[in-house]
Amino acid sequence: MAAKRSKTRSFPTAWTKGVPGLPIPLDLAHQFLAAVTGVPSRSNTTNLESAQLMFVNHVHTEALQFPQVVLSRVVKKDIDGTAVTVPIFELAVKIAQLLHVQEQPSIDSIAAELSVTQSTPATPDDDTRQLIFCILGWIIPLYIPISPSDTETSNGFRVDSQGSSRFSTLLLPMSFADRPIVEIVQSLGYSLLPVKEPAETRVEYWDIAIEQVARSFAVSVLNANILDRVGNVEICWVDTIASHLDFDLVHKKLYLYRLPSYCEIGQFKNSALAKFVDDYYDEFTRPDAFSTQALLREILLSFRLIFGDNSDSRSFYRKRAKIDAEKNGSLDPILDQLCGKRPSVSNPGEDWLPSQTTESYEKQDTFPLLTPRLNVLQKYILRQQPSRWRSLWDDRRDLTRWYTVWVVAIFGVLSVFLSIVQIILGAIQVSLGYQSLKSG
């Protein structure tokens, strides 16, 4: 029935009172999460949800890559090695708040405000610009910033595509710092976020099978086991939602976002991502019924389509994909939930997620935003024809055809075997008859 919308974690060794694995003070973590998600902080609580903890640790890990020498110049003080990321989280809180306050914020406008409230350099310099660019990439994961070198002069803002083709350039000049942040992100690639597609002409199909392909995504076609065994598709995990479901047809690589915890905590209308997206689109590019919540929910649901709704794909995830999805020894607990466990009412999760395995998903009801990306993958896999017996056995995209092929094959083999046995028995009978005549 078609659905309609409706490895154990291993944290860093740092400990904070009340929350094992938290690398920064608990009150700062609450402030950071409140600024990024747009949900008022519950600072009186002494713990964090697993998704919140995962995201804080992810940002902490990325922030550790930023050179301490450069950070010291920005915050104008020596950085304590045991709390190197605390100043970065403090700046991140302010930057996320400024995204809501400023109209069309730019890196330079944010830097100017930070110089008043955070004692950063009064005149924006390249070090401050680089730090702001990196923090923006960590709290609004549409690109992966590359931290500047502490020994070489920066030649601009650099990003890491991790192999995805969504990015048209990986380097922007420092002069872009005075441009709106949305313009900077748009300059990195036109389709980092879903854009409005031309309206499709509705066609009535006489063939039910063709209509099924045109109107829905079948789990039997797009599950990870089929992608691997039949399509020879390699799954690559990335750190940006912009690259999620990007399919490289030439190298047969499918890119998937490894941090669905961000999708879980970021789907609020006042989140930093939601504020950014409000400025990203105009009336010609904004998809119909687009919202940040809708996009993040589709990303979460796509993990069910590719992994969670198929037993062989769940096994594929646990045995192979899970290991590759880990980063710095940590695995997103929500990724493990969506991909490695069979959906059921007893499993924790969002109410809008199907509580049982689903055979297919209506495109317009469940994936109106990600349908163009999934269509590319679906067209590729439907064109694949198994060339080996093992691939033929694994190819269960069409169960009726699969059963037909193997029933015919089994009966064919049995028929040949029985024919051979009959010939052998006939030969033996002739031989015995000949011996009997000869002895008589």
XYZ file of C-alpha atoms in Angstrom:
440
model
C 0.000 0.000 0.000
C 1.315 3.421 -0.888
C 2.268 5.702 1.966
C 0.986 9.245 2.206
C 2.505 12.071 4.154
C 1.254 12.292 7.329
C 26.856 0.287 16.009
C 26.141 1.951 19.177
C 27.060 5.552 19.469
C 30.565 6.311 20.559
C 30.946 9.891 21.735
C 34.177 11.806 22.297
C 35.891 11.239 25.592
C 35.110 14.706 26.966
C 32.558 14.763 29.792
C 30.300 17.496 31.122
C 28.446 17.255 34.393
C 25.101 15.529 33.874
C 25.605 14.654 30.186
C 28.184 12.006 29.254
C 29.902 12.801 25.981
C 29.096 16.529 25.917
C 32.262 18.488 25.007
C 31.019 21.945 26.089
C 29.222 23.284 29.198
C 25.591 22.217 29.363
C 24.208 25.761 29.551
C 26.165 26.710 26.419
C 24.822 23.622 24.643
C 21.257 24.701 25.483
C 21.936 28.227 24.201
C 23.457 26.865 21.005
C 20.586 24.480 20.302
C 18.001 27.183 21.039
C 19.679 29.570 18.583
C 19.999 26.949 15.821
C 16.563 25.326 16.189
C 14.569 28.410 17.142
C 13.038 26.573 20.104
C 13.378 28.274 23.517
C 16.051 26.712 25.675
C 15.069 24.477 28.572
C 18.168 25.358 30.528
C 16.807 23.741 33.675
C 17.054 20.273 32.138
C 20.171 18.293 32.952
C 20.309 16.187 29.795
C 20.030 16.351 26.034
C 18.144 14.206 23.567
C 20.299 11.843 21.508
C 19.726 13.897 18.331
C 20.739 17.110 20.100
C 23.847 15.514 21.577
C 24.794 14.074 18.201
C 24.563 17.461 16.491
C 26.538 19.268 19.204
C 29.281 16.649 18.948
C 29.281 16.921 15.157
C 29.792 20.699 15.282
C 32.437 20.225 17.984
C 34.315 17.768 15.755
C 34.210 20.144 12.803
C 35.233 23.116 14.968
C 38.316 21.248 16.150
C 39.645 21.513 12.586
C 39.721 25.306 12.770
C 43.289 26.481 13.539
C 43.700 27.638 17.149
C 46.168 30.331 16.053
C 43.582 31.904 13.762
C 40.840 31.543 16.388
C 43.034 33.296 18.981
C 43.496 36.248 16.650
C 39.737 36.539 16.151
C 38.655 36.332 19.787
C 41.740 38.262 20.963
C 42.750 35.806 23.655
C 44.693 32.606 24.141
C 42.626 29.450 23.673
C 42.611 26.858 26.435
C 43.409 23.510 24.850
C 40.796 21.708 26.972
C 37.979 24.005 25.807
C 39.116 24.989 22.335
C 35.642 24.970 20.798
C 33.850 26.947 23.516
C 34.573 30.349 21.889
C 33.338 28.958 18.559
C 30.056 27.797 20.102
C 29.643 31.199 21.773
C 30.104 32.902 18.406
C 27.762 30.375 16.765
C 24.986 31.326 19.205
C 25.317 34.990 18.287
C 25.575 34.304 14.549
C 22.426 32.143 14.566
C 20.600 34.913 16.417
C 21.786 37.538 13.929
C 20.345 35.496 11.054
C 16.915 36.255 12.522
C 17.574 39.918 13.239
C 19.421 41.215 10.198
C 17.803 41.745 6.800
C 19.784 39.961 4.107
C 22.782 39.389 6.431
C 26.248 39.193 4.966
C 29.464 37.899 6.461
C 30.710 41.464 6.885
C 27.479 42.669 8.533
C 27.670 39.791 10.986
C 31.348 40.554 11.638
C 30.504 44.190 12.351
C 27.891 43.183 14.918
C 30.218 40.638 16.546
C 32.855 43.349 17.003
C 30.393 45.144 19.298
C 29.068 42.217 21.309
C 31.841 39.591 21.166
C 35.044 41.734 21.133
C 36.134 40.493 17.727
C 38.183 42.841 15.467
C 36.393 46.169 14.879
C 37.239 46.079 11.181
C 36.382 42.716 9.604
C 39.540 40.891 8.609
C 39.989 37.679 6.646
C 40.404 35.571 9.802
C 37.028 36.711 11.137
C 35.369 36.235 7.768
C 36.720 32.714 7.470
C 35.490 31.799 10.941
C 31.990 33.160 10.235
C 31.889 31.316 6.903
C 32.810 28.055 8.641
C 30.286 28.485 11.466
C 27.515 29.210 8.978
C 28.344 25.976 7.164
C 28.199 24.007 10.405
C 24.841 25.344 11.620
C 23.206 25.516 8.164
C 24.633 22.388 6.511
C 24.245 23.390 2.878
C 27.990 23.348 2.258
C 31.083 21.922 3.955
C 33.550 24.703 4.741
C 37.272 24.046 4.591
C 39.054 25.696 7.497
C 41.844 28.127 6.554
C 45.481 27.330 7.038
C 47.299 28.945 9.962
C 50.472 29.308 7.886
C 49.250 30.401 4.455
C 47.381 33.507 3.351
C 43.756 32.723 2.580
C 42.766 33.125 -1.055
C 39.011 32.909 -0.496
C 36.196 30.782 0.907
C 36.712 27.117 0.139
C 34.244 24.236 0.368
C 34.485 20.462 0.108
C 31.989 18.829 -2.273
C 32.841 15.313 -1.008
C 32.449 14.212 -4.627
C 28.911 15.528 -5.135
C 28.103 17.231 -8.437
C 25.717 19.717 -6.803
C 28.516 22.268 -6.439
C 29.521 24.264 -9.493
C 32.504 25.884 -7.749
C 34.555 25.101 -4.665
C 36.200 28.500 -4.193
C 34.710 31.962 -3.820
C 36.753 35.180 -3.559
C 36.974 36.966 -0.222
C 35.222 39.952 -1.809
C 31.956 37.990 -1.547
C 31.986 38.730 2.198
C 29.943 41.880 1.693
C 27.265 40.066 -0.314
C 24.151 38.494 1.257
C 24.852 35.018 2.582
C 22.123 33.539 0.372
C 23.967 34.902 -2.663
C 27.181 33.256 -1.476
C 25.445 29.878 -1.143
C 23.690 30.283 -4.493
C 27.069 30.994 -6.082
C 28.298 27.597 -4.925
C 25.649 25.796 -6.954
C 22.239 26.478 -8.445
C 20.410 23.412 -7.151
C 21.765 22.977 -3.631
C 18.135 23.163 -2.506
C 15.137 21.885 -4.502
C 13.886 24.397 -7.058
C 10.526 24.729 -8.736
C 10.096 22.258 -11.577
C 7.961 22.861 -14.691
C 4.418 21.600 -14.198
C 3.975 18.085 -15.548
C 1.128 17.288 -17.912
C -1.084 14.676 -16.342
C -1.247 11.548 -18.495
C -3.672 8.668 -18.147
C -1.921 5.307 -18.493
C -3.570 2.162 -19.780
C -0.786 -0.047 -18.423
C -0.996 -0.339 -14.626
C 2.721 -1.137 -14.298
C 3.727 1.983 -16.247
C 1.360 4.113 -14.201
C 2.842 2.715 -10.989
C 6.328 3.821 -12.061
C 5.065 7.247 -13.131
C 3.134 7.947 -9.946
C 5.147 6.298 -7.167
C 8.502 5.063 -5.929
C 8.514 1.332 -5.250
C 10.640 0.020 -2.393
C 11.335 -3.104 -4.468
C 13.055 -0.889 -7.073
C 14.896 1.710 -4.979
C 16.063 -0.262 -1.957
C 19.773 -0.357 -1.166
C 20.121 -4.082 -1.812
C 18.848 -3.725 -5.384
C 20.962 -0.615 -5.935
C 24.024 -2.577 -4.869
C 23.387 -6.008 -6.429
C 21.637 -5.001 -9.657
C 22.762 -1.404 -10.239
C 26.290 -1.714 -8.810
C 25.656 1.610 -7.055
C 28.090 2.755 -4.363
C 26.591 4.609 -1.389
C 28.674 7.579 -0.240
C 27.895 9.420 2.988
C 28.150 13.216 3.061
C 27.855 15.991 5.641
C 25.498 18.325 3.797
C 21.783 18.110 3.053
C 22.443 19.801 -0.306
C 24.064 16.594 -1.603
C 21.445 14.189 -0.239
C 20.154 11.842 -2.986
C 22.550 13.296 -5.543
C 23.316 10.483 -8.002
C 26.492 10.407 -10.079
C 25.426 8.451 -13.158
C 28.946 8.160 -14.557
C 30.610 6.747 -11.454
C 27.429 5.117 -10.092
C 27.611 6.854 -6.726
C 24.618 7.800 -4.576
C 25.266 10.466 -1.939
C 23.304 10.314 1.317
C 23.304 12.695 4.302
C 24.843 10.973 7.318
C 23.355 13.227 10.023
C 19.531 12.890 10.143
C 19.713 14.114 13.745
C 19.945 17.605 12.264
C 16.740 16.933 10.304
C 15.102 15.900 13.558
C 16.028 19.000 15.548
C 16.030 21.521 12.686
C 12.479 21.149 11.372
C 11.046 24.138 13.238
C 9.709 27.217 11.496
C 12.015 29.530 13.476
C 15.217 27.557 12.957
C 18.339 29.152 11.497
C 17.899 27.041 8.359
C 14.269 28.145 7.970
C 15.271 31.800 8.241
C 18.001 31.313 5.672
C 15.634 29.532 3.262
C 13.142 32.400 3.476
C 15.732 34.603 1.775
C 17.014 31.892 -0.580
C 14.022 31.640 -2.914
C 12.090 34.057 -5.066
C 8.617 33.524 -6.507
C 10.001 31.764 -9.580
C 12.299 29.264 -7.863
C 10.446 28.372 -4.651
C 8.743 24.963 -5.050
C 5.029 24.778 -4.383
C 4.179 24.095 -0.742
C 7.864 24.285 0.195
C 8.839 24.485 3.843
C 11.979 23.618 5.754
C 10.019 21.080 7.767
C 8.743 19.406 4.575
C 12.265 19.143 3.127
C 13.814 17.692 6.286
C 10.956 15.224 6.683
C 11.425 14.015 3.122
C 15.109 13.451 3.844
C 14.189 11.360 6.885
C 11.575 9.395 4.931
C 14.022 8.685 2.104
C 16.090 6.555 4.514
C 13.008 4.377 4.998
C 12.564 4.056 1.233
C 16.180 3.053 0.608
C 16.882 1.004 3.740
C 14.226 0.616 6.410
C 11.323 -0.835 4.406
C 13.234 -3.803 2.989
C 14.735 -6.604 5.085
C 17.665 -7.255 2.716
C 18.479 -3.535 2.708
C 18.372 -3.334 6.496
C 20.836 -6.213 6.540
C 22.966 -4.437 3.916
C 23.024 -1.339 6.121
C 24.025 -3.244 9.271
C 26.764 -5.220 7.530
C 28.244 -2.636 5.169
C 26.740 0.849 4.937
C 26.706 1.386 8.697
C 30.482 1.212 8.940
C 30.937 3.779 6.169
C 28.348 6.099 7.761
C 30.409 6.460 10.913
C 32.503 9.579 11.293
C 35.252 9.847 13.876
C 33.903 6.713 15.560
C 30.385 8.146 15.963
C 27.186 6.990 14.306
C 23.998 9.009 14.202
C 21.446 7.174 16.407
C 18.512 8.284 14.240
C 20.275 6.990 11.122
C 20.602 3.639 12.859
C 16.910 3.745 13.771
C 15.689 4.605 10.264
C 18.002 2.317 8.301
C 18.799 -0.644 10.512
C 15.521 -1.444 12.274
C 12.204 -2.653 10.937
C 9.524 0.042 11.279
C 7.040 -0.770 14.017
C 4.706 0.947 16.442
C 7.088 0.146 19.312
C 10.030 1.932 17.669
C 10.482 5.531 18.828
C 10.077 8.126 16.101
C 7.905 10.832 14.669
C 4.153 10.267 14.453
C 4.156 11.151 10.738
C 6.561 8.322 9.881
C 4.804 5.090 8.795
C 4.744 2.625 11.687
C 4.946 -0.375 9.347
C 6.962 -1.298 6.289
C 5.678 0.306 3.108
C 5.719 -1.109 -0.409
C 5.598 2.174 -2.317
C 5.426 5.934 -1.824
C 3.281 8.280 -3.886
C 5.585 10.879 -5.438
C 3.432 13.960 -4.985
C 2.187 12.974 -1.533
C 5.447 11.959 0.094
C 8.350 13.330 -2.004
C 7.136 16.467 -3.810
C 10.512 18.168 -3.203
C 12.935 15.273 -3.698
C 11.088 13.589 -6.577
C 13.430 15.032 -9.265
C 16.457 13.493 -7.543
C 14.739 10.165 -6.934
C 13.512 10.079 -10.541
C 17.104 10.117 -11.802
C 17.931 7.135 -9.603
C 14.742 5.290 -10.533
C 15.285 5.713 -14.285
C 18.816 4.362 -13.937
C 17.878 1.269 -11.962
C 14.911 0.422 -14.210
C 17.255 0.277 -17.206
C 19.519 -2.300 -15.578
C 19.278 -5.900 -16.811
C 21.015 -8.655 -14.814
C 23.785 -10.368 -16.745
C 24.740 -13.026 -14.201
C 22.816 -15.762 -12.415
C 23.565 -14.167 -9.032
C 22.246 -10.810 -10.207
C 19.189 -12.509 -11.641
C 18.541 -14.135 -8.265
C 18.933 -10.809 -6.455
C 16.761 -8.875 -8.906
C 13.378 -8.799 -7.179
C 12.158 -5.490 -8.563
C 9.217 -7.328 -10.133
C 8.290 -10.321 -7.961
C 5.842 -11.716 -10.521
C 8.559 -11.824 -13.162
C 11.080 -13.118 -10.611
C 8.855 -16.075 -9.647
C 8.032 -16.762 -13.292
C 11.681 -16.841 -14.333
C 12.740 -19.158 -11.548
C 9.739 -21.477 -11.817
C 10.431 -21.824 -15.543
C 14.145 -22.294 -14.831
C 13.528 -24.934 -12.163
C 11.035 -26.853 -14.291
C 13.348 -26.543 -17.267
C 16.252 -27.998 -15.306
C 14.018 -30.781 -13.965
C 12.794 -31.550 -17.479
C 16.340 -31.769 -18.812
C 17.367 -33.906 -15.824
C 14.431 -36.277 -16.288
C 15.154 -36.482 -20.014
C 18.746 -37.421 -19.300
C 17.613 -40.009 -16.741
C 15.142 -41.397 -19.276
C 17.845 -41.669 -21.923
C 20.171 -43.408 -19.460
C 17.457 -45.845 -18.389
C 16.602 -46.492 -22.030
C 20.227 -47.200 -22.798
C 20.444 -49.560 -19.848
C 17.277 -51.332 -20.971
C 18.620 -51.746 -24.502
C 21.926 -53.009 -23.128
C 20.168 -55.564 -20.904
C 17.997 -56.711 -23.796
C 21.006 -57.121 -26.009
C 22.828 -59.146 -23.317
C 19.748 -61.339 -22.867
C 19.497 -62.066 -26.600
C 23.201 -62.747 -26.797
C 23.162 -65.225 -23.912
C 20.013 -66.923 -25.282
